Amino acid sequence: MPDLDLLPSDLPVVRTVADLRAQVRAWRAQGLTVGLTPTMGALHEGHLSLVRLARTRTDRVVASLFVNPTQFAPHEDFEAYPRDEAGDAALLASAGCHLLFAPGVEEMYPAGASTTVTVTGVTASMDGLARPSHFPGVATIVTKLLNQCAPDVAVFGEKDFQQLQVIRRLAADLDLPVEIMGAPIVRAADGLALSSRNAYLDTEQRAIAGRFNLILVEGLARLRRDVAVSDVEAWAVAELLTAGFDRVDYVEARTPADLGRLGPGPAQGPTRLLAAAHIGRTRLIDNMGD
Ligand code: PAF
C-alpha cells in the first residue's frame, strides 16, 4: 500500500511516483476509475471546477500540485509563483478530491533527466512564439504526469486554450490511453478569467484587467458580424492599450481545433479569439468563441 500522509485538511498526500502508482493500483483493483487534474497550486474556483468535472466522470480524483520549473523562462515568475500547499489541500478536499500528488523537483526531474516532449504545429503561434520554452516544459511535465498517474480522464481548463490543444495533440500522437477533457473558463463577477496570477494585480490594475474580457466579447461580436479578422485583431489590440494594458503579445482569431490562422478577411466557420497582454509585470491570457 502507498505511504499516505494526511494534511490538516484530511486530504491524503503522496510525494513519490511509486506511492501515487500504488494508490492508483489499489483503486483499480477495486474496479474504480481515476481522474487527474494537474495544477501548479495557488488554487481558485477555476481549478476546483476541474476537480468537480473530473468527479462527474470518474470514481476517484487525483490533483497534482507541482510548480513546474521547465515551463518558466529565466525572467518569468517561477520563484515568485504563489505557493500555499495547506490552503490548496483544504480547497481540494472541499471540492471532493481524493488524493493530492505533490512531488518535489527531484522526484519529477531526477539528476540526468534529459528528455523533452516537443509538440509542433499548435505551438507555432501565440504563446509558442511569446514564450518559446513554455510549451516544451508543459508538454514534458504533462506527459510525465499522465504516465505516472495513468488516469482514465484528465481535465484541463480552457483558459489556457492553446495549452489544452497542445495536450490533446500530444495525447493523440503518443497514443496515451486517456481522455483529455476541457473545462469552461470560470470568471469573476466582472468577467475577468480567474487566474492564479490575478493575485499580483493591485486595485488599479485589477480594474484594467476587468476590461480584458469585455474587449474580447466585442471583438468576437465583430467577427460574427463579418468584420475582417485583421481589422478585429488590430481593433482589439488598440482597445487593450487604451484600457491601460502596457503591452499586448497578441490578439488572434484562430480555428479552435488546430489553431490555424483565420482571415485576413471575414472569419469562416468555428472561431476562437485568443489574447495575451501585460499589466505592469503581470501577463494575462484569455480567450472565447467556438
Ligand atoms: O495549467 C497549468 O497549471 C500547468 O501548465 C500544468 C498543466 C499544471 C502543467 O504544469
CSV table of N, CA, C and O in Angstrom, one decimal, residues 47-99:
chain,number,residue,atom,x,y,z
A,47,HIS,N,-9.8,26.1,-10.7
A,47,HIS,CA,-9.2,24.7,-10.5
A,47,HIS,C,-10.2,23.8,-9.9
A,47,HIS,O,-10.3,22.6,-10.3
A,48,LEU,N,-11.0,24.3,-8.9
A,48,LEU,CA,-11.9,23.4,-8.3
A,48,LEU,C,-13.0,22.9,-9.2
A,48,LEU,O,-13.5,21.8,-9.1
A,49,SER,N,-13.3,23.8,-10.2
A,49,SER,CA,-14.3,23.3,-11.2
A,49,SER,C,-13.7,22.1,-12.0
A,49,SER,O,-14.5,21.3,-12.5
A,50,LEU,N,-12.4,22.1,-12.2
A,50,LEU,CA,-11.8,20.9,-12.9
A,50,LEU,C,-12.0,19.7,-12.1
A,50,LEU,O,-12.3,18.6,-12.6
A,51,VAL,N,-11.7,19.8,-10.7
A,51,VAL,CA,-11.9,18.6,-9.8
A,51,VAL,C,-13.4,18.2,-9.9
A,51,VAL,O,-13.6,17.0,-10.0
A,52,ARG,N,-14.3,19.1,-9.8
A,52,ARG,CA,-15.7,18.7,-9.8
A,52,ARG,C,-16.1,18.1,-11.1
A,52,ARG,O,-16.8,17.1,-11.1
A,53,LEU,N,-15.5,18.6,-12.2
A,53,LEU,CA,-15.8,17.9,-13.5
A,53,LEU,C,-15.3,16.5,-13.6
A,53,LEU,O,-15.9,15.6,-14.0
A,54,ALA,N,-14.0,16.4,-13.1
A,54,ALA,CA,-13.4,15.0,-13.1
A,54,ALA,C,-14.3,14.1,-12.2
A,54,ALA,O,-14.5,12.9,-12.6
A,55,ARG,N,-14.8,14.6,-11.1
A,55,ARG,CA,-15.7,13.8,-10.2
A,55,ARG,C,-16.9,13.3,-10.9
A,55,ARG,O,-17.4,12.2,-10.6
A,56,THR,N,-17.4,14.1,-11.9
A,56,THR,CA,-18.6,13.6,-12.6
A,56,THR,C,-18.3,12.5,-13.5
A,56,THR,O,-19.2,11.8,-14.0
A,57,ARG,N,-17.1,12.3,-13.8
A,57,ARG,CA,-16.7,11.3,-14.8
A,57,ARG,C,-15.9,10.1,-14.3
A,57,ARG,O,-15.8,9.0,-14.9
A,58,THR,N,-15.4,10.2,-13.1
A,58,THR,CA,-14.6,9.1,-12.5
A,58,THR,C,-14.9,8.9,-11.0
A,58,THR,O,-15.4,9.8,-10.4
A,59,ASP,N,-14.5,7.7,-10.5
A,59,ASP,CA,-14.8,7.4,-9.1
A,59,ASP,C,-13.8,8.1,-8.2
A,59,ASP,O,-14.2,8.4,-7.0
A,60,ARG,N,-12.5,8.2,-8.6
A,60,ARG,CA,-11.5,8.8,-7.7
A,60,ARG,C,-10.8,9.9,-8.5
A,60,ARG,O,-10.5,9.7,-9.6
A,61,VAL,N,-10.5,11.0,-7.8
A,61,VAL,CA,-9.9,12.2,-8.5
A,61,VAL,C,-8.5,12.5,-7.7
A,61,VAL,O,-8.5,12.7,-6.5
A,62,VAL,N,-7.5,12.5,-8.5
A,62,VAL,CA,-6.2,12.9,-8.1
A,62,VAL,C,-5.9,14.3,-8.6
A,62,VAL,O,-6.2,14.6,-9.7
A,63,ALA,N,-5.5,15.2,-7.7
A,63,ALA,CA,-5.0,16.5,-8.1
A,63,ALA,C,-3.4,16.5,-8.0
A,63,ALA,O,-3.0,16.1,-6.9
A,64,SER,N,-2.7,17.0,-9.0
A,64,SER,CA,-1.3,17.1,-8.8
A,64,SER,C,-1.0,18.6,-8.5
A,64,SER,O,-1.7,19.5,-9.0
A,65,LEU,N,0.0,18.8,-7.7
A,65,LEU,CA,0.4,20.2,-7.3
A,65,LEU,C,1.9,20.2,-7.5
A,65,LEU,O,2.7,19.6,-6.8
A,66,PHE,N,2.4,20.9,-8.6
A,66,PHE,CA,3.8,20.9,-8.9
A,66,PHE,C,4.0,22.2,-9.7
A,66,PHE,O,3.5,22.3,-10.8
A,67,VAL,N,4.8,23.1,-9.1
A,67,VAL,CA,5.2,24.3,-9.9
A,67,VAL,C,6.3,23.9,-10.7
A,67,VAL,O,7.5,23.8,-10.3
A,68,ASN,N,6.0,23.8,-12.0
A,68,ASN,CA,7.0,23.1,-12.9
A,68,ASN,C,8.0,24.1,-13.5
A,68,ASN,O,7.7,24.9,-14.3
A,69,PRO,N,9.3,24.0,-13.0
A,69,PRO,CA,10.3,25.0,-13.4
A,69,PRO,C,10.5,25.0,-14.9
A,69,PRO,O,10.9,26.1,-15.4
A,70,THR,N,10.4,23.9,-15.6
A,70,THR,CA,10.8,23.9,-17.0
A,70,THR,C,9.8,24.7,-17.9
A,70,THR,O,10.1,24.9,-19.1
A,71,GLN,N,8.6,25.1,-17.4
A,71,GLN,CA,7.7,25.9,-18.2
A,71,GLN,C,7.8,27.4,-18.0
A,71,GLN,O,7.1,28.2,-18.6
A,72,PHE,N,8.8,27.8,-17.1
A,72,PHE,CA,9.0,29.2,-16.9
A,72,PHE,C,10.4,29.6,-17.5
A,72,PHE,O,11.4,28.8,-17.4
A,73,ALA,N,10.4,30.7,-18.2
A,73,ALA,CA,11.7,31.2,-18.8
A,73,ALA,C,12.4,31.8,-17.6
A,73,ALA,O,11.8,32.2,-16.6
A,74,PRO,N,13.8,32.0,-17.7
A,74,PRO,CA,14.5,32.6,-16.6
A,74,PRO,C,14.0,33.9,-16.1
A,74,PRO,O,14.0,34.2,-14.9
A,75,HIS,N,13.4,34.7,-16.9
A,75,HIS,CA,13.0,36.1,-16.5
A,75,HIS,C,11.5,36.0,-16.0
A,75,HIS,O,11.0,37.0,-15.6
A,76,GLU,N,10.9,34.8,-16.0
A,76,GLU,CA,9.5,34.8,-15.6
A,76,GLU,C,9.4,34.5,-14.1
A,76,GLU,O,10.4,34.6,-13.3
A,77,ASP,N,8.1,34.3,-13.6
A,77,ASP,CA,7.8,34.4,-12.2
A,77,ASP,C,7.9,33.0,-11.4
A,77,ASP,O,7.1,32.8,-10.5
A,78,PHE,N,8.8,32.1,-11.8
A,78,PHE,CA,8.9,30.8,-11.1
A,78,PHE,C,9.1,31.0,-9.6
A,78,PHE,O,8.4,30.4,-8.8
A,79,GLU,N,10.1,31.8,-9.2
A,79,GLU,CA,10.4,31.9,-7.8
A,79,GLU,C,9.2,32.6,-7.0
A,79,GLU,O,8.8,32.2,-5.9
A,80,ALA,N,8.6,33.6,-7.7
A,80,ALA,CA,7.5,34.4,-7.0
A,80,ALA,C,6.2,33.7,-7.1
A,80,ALA,O,5.2,34.1,-6.4
A,81,TYR,N,6.1,32.6,-7.9
A,81,TYR,CA,4.8,32.0,-8.1
A,81,TYR,C,4.2,31.6,-6.7
A,81,TYR,O,4.8,31.0,-5.9
A,82,PRO,N,2.9,32.0,-6.4
A,82,PRO,CA,2.4,31.8,-5.1
A,82,PRO,C,2.3,30.3,-4.7
A,82,PRO,O,1.9,29.5,-5.5
A,83,ARG,N,2.7,30.0,-3.5
A,83,ARG,CA,2.7,28.6,-3.0
A,83,ARG,C,2.1,28.5,-1.6
A,83,ARG,O,2.4,29.2,-0.7
A,84,ASP,N,1.0,27.7,-1.5
A,84,ASP,CA,0.3,27.5,-0.3
A,84,ASP,C,-0.3,26.1,-0.2
A,84,ASP,O,-1.5,25.9,-0.5
A,85,GLU,N,0.5,25.1,0.0
A,85,GLU,CA,0.1,23.7,-0.1
A,85,GLU,C,-1.1,23.4,0.9
A,85,GLU,O,-2.1,22.8,0.4
A,86,ALA,N,-1.0,23.9,2.1
A,86,ALA,CA,-2.1,23.6,3.1
A,86,ALA,C,-3.4,24.2,2.6
A,86,ALA,O,-4.4,23.5,2.7
A,87,GLY,N,-3.3,25.4,2.2
A,87,GLY,CA,-4.5,26.1,1.7
A,87,GLY,C,-5.1,25.4,0.5
A,87,GLY,O,-6.3,25.2,0.4
A,88,ASP,N,-4.2,25.0,-0.4
A,88,ASP,CA,-4.7,24.3,-1.6
A,88,ASP,C,-5.3,23.0,-1.3
A,88,ASP,O,-6.4,22.6,-1.8
A,89,ALA,N,-4.7,22.3,-0.3
A,89,ALA,CA,-5.2,21.0,0.1
A,89,ALA,C,-6.6,21.1,0.7
A,89,ALA,O,-7.5,20.3,0.4
A,90,ALA,N,-6.8,22.1,1.5
A,90,ALA,CA,-8.2,22.4,2.1
A,90,ALA,C,-9.2,22.6,1.0
A,90,ALA,O,-10.3,22.1,1.0
A,91,LEU,N,-8.8,23.4,0.0
A,91,LEU,CA,-9.8,23.7,-1.1
A,91,LEU,C,-10.1,22.4,-1.9
A,91,LEU,O,-11.2,22.1,-2.3
A,92,LEU,N,-9.0,21.7,-2.2
A,92,LEU,CA,-9.2,20.4,-3.0
A,92,LEU,C,-10.1,19.4,-2.2
A,92,LEU,O,-11.0,18.8,-2.8
A,93,ALA,N,-9.9,19.3,-0.9
A,93,ALA,CA,-10.7,18.4,-0.1
A,93,ALA,C,-12.2,18.9,-0.2
A,93,ALA,O,-13.1,18.1,-0.4
A,94,SER,N,-12.4,20.2,-0.1
A,94,SER,CA,-13.8,20.7,-0.2
A,94,SER,C,-14.4,20.5,-1.5
A,94,SER,O,-15.7,20.4,-1.6
A,95,ALA,N,-13.6,20.3,-2.6
A,95,ALA,CA,-14.2,20.1,-3.9
A,95,ALA,C,-14.4,18.6,-4.2
A,95,ALA,O,-14.8,18.2,-5.2
A,96,GLY,N,-14.0,17.7,-3.2
A,96,GLY,CA,-14.2,16.3,-3.3
A,96,GLY,C,-13.0,15.5,-3.9
A,96,GLY,O,-13.2,14.4,-4.4
A,97,CYS,N,-11.9,16.2,-3.9
A,97,CYS,CA,-10.7,15.5,-4.4
A,97,CYS,C,-10.3,14.4,-3.5
A,97,CYS,O,-10.5,14.5,-2.2
A,98,HIS,N,-9.8,13.3,-4.0
A,98,HIS,CA,-9.4,12.1,-3.1
A,98,HIS,C,-8.0,12.0,-2.7
A,98,HIS,O,-7.6,11.4,-1.7
A,99,LEU,N,-7.1,12.6,-3.6
A,99,LEU,CA,-5.7,12.4,-3.3
A,99,LEU,C,-4.9,13.6,-3.9
A,99,LEU,O,-5.2,14.0,-5.0
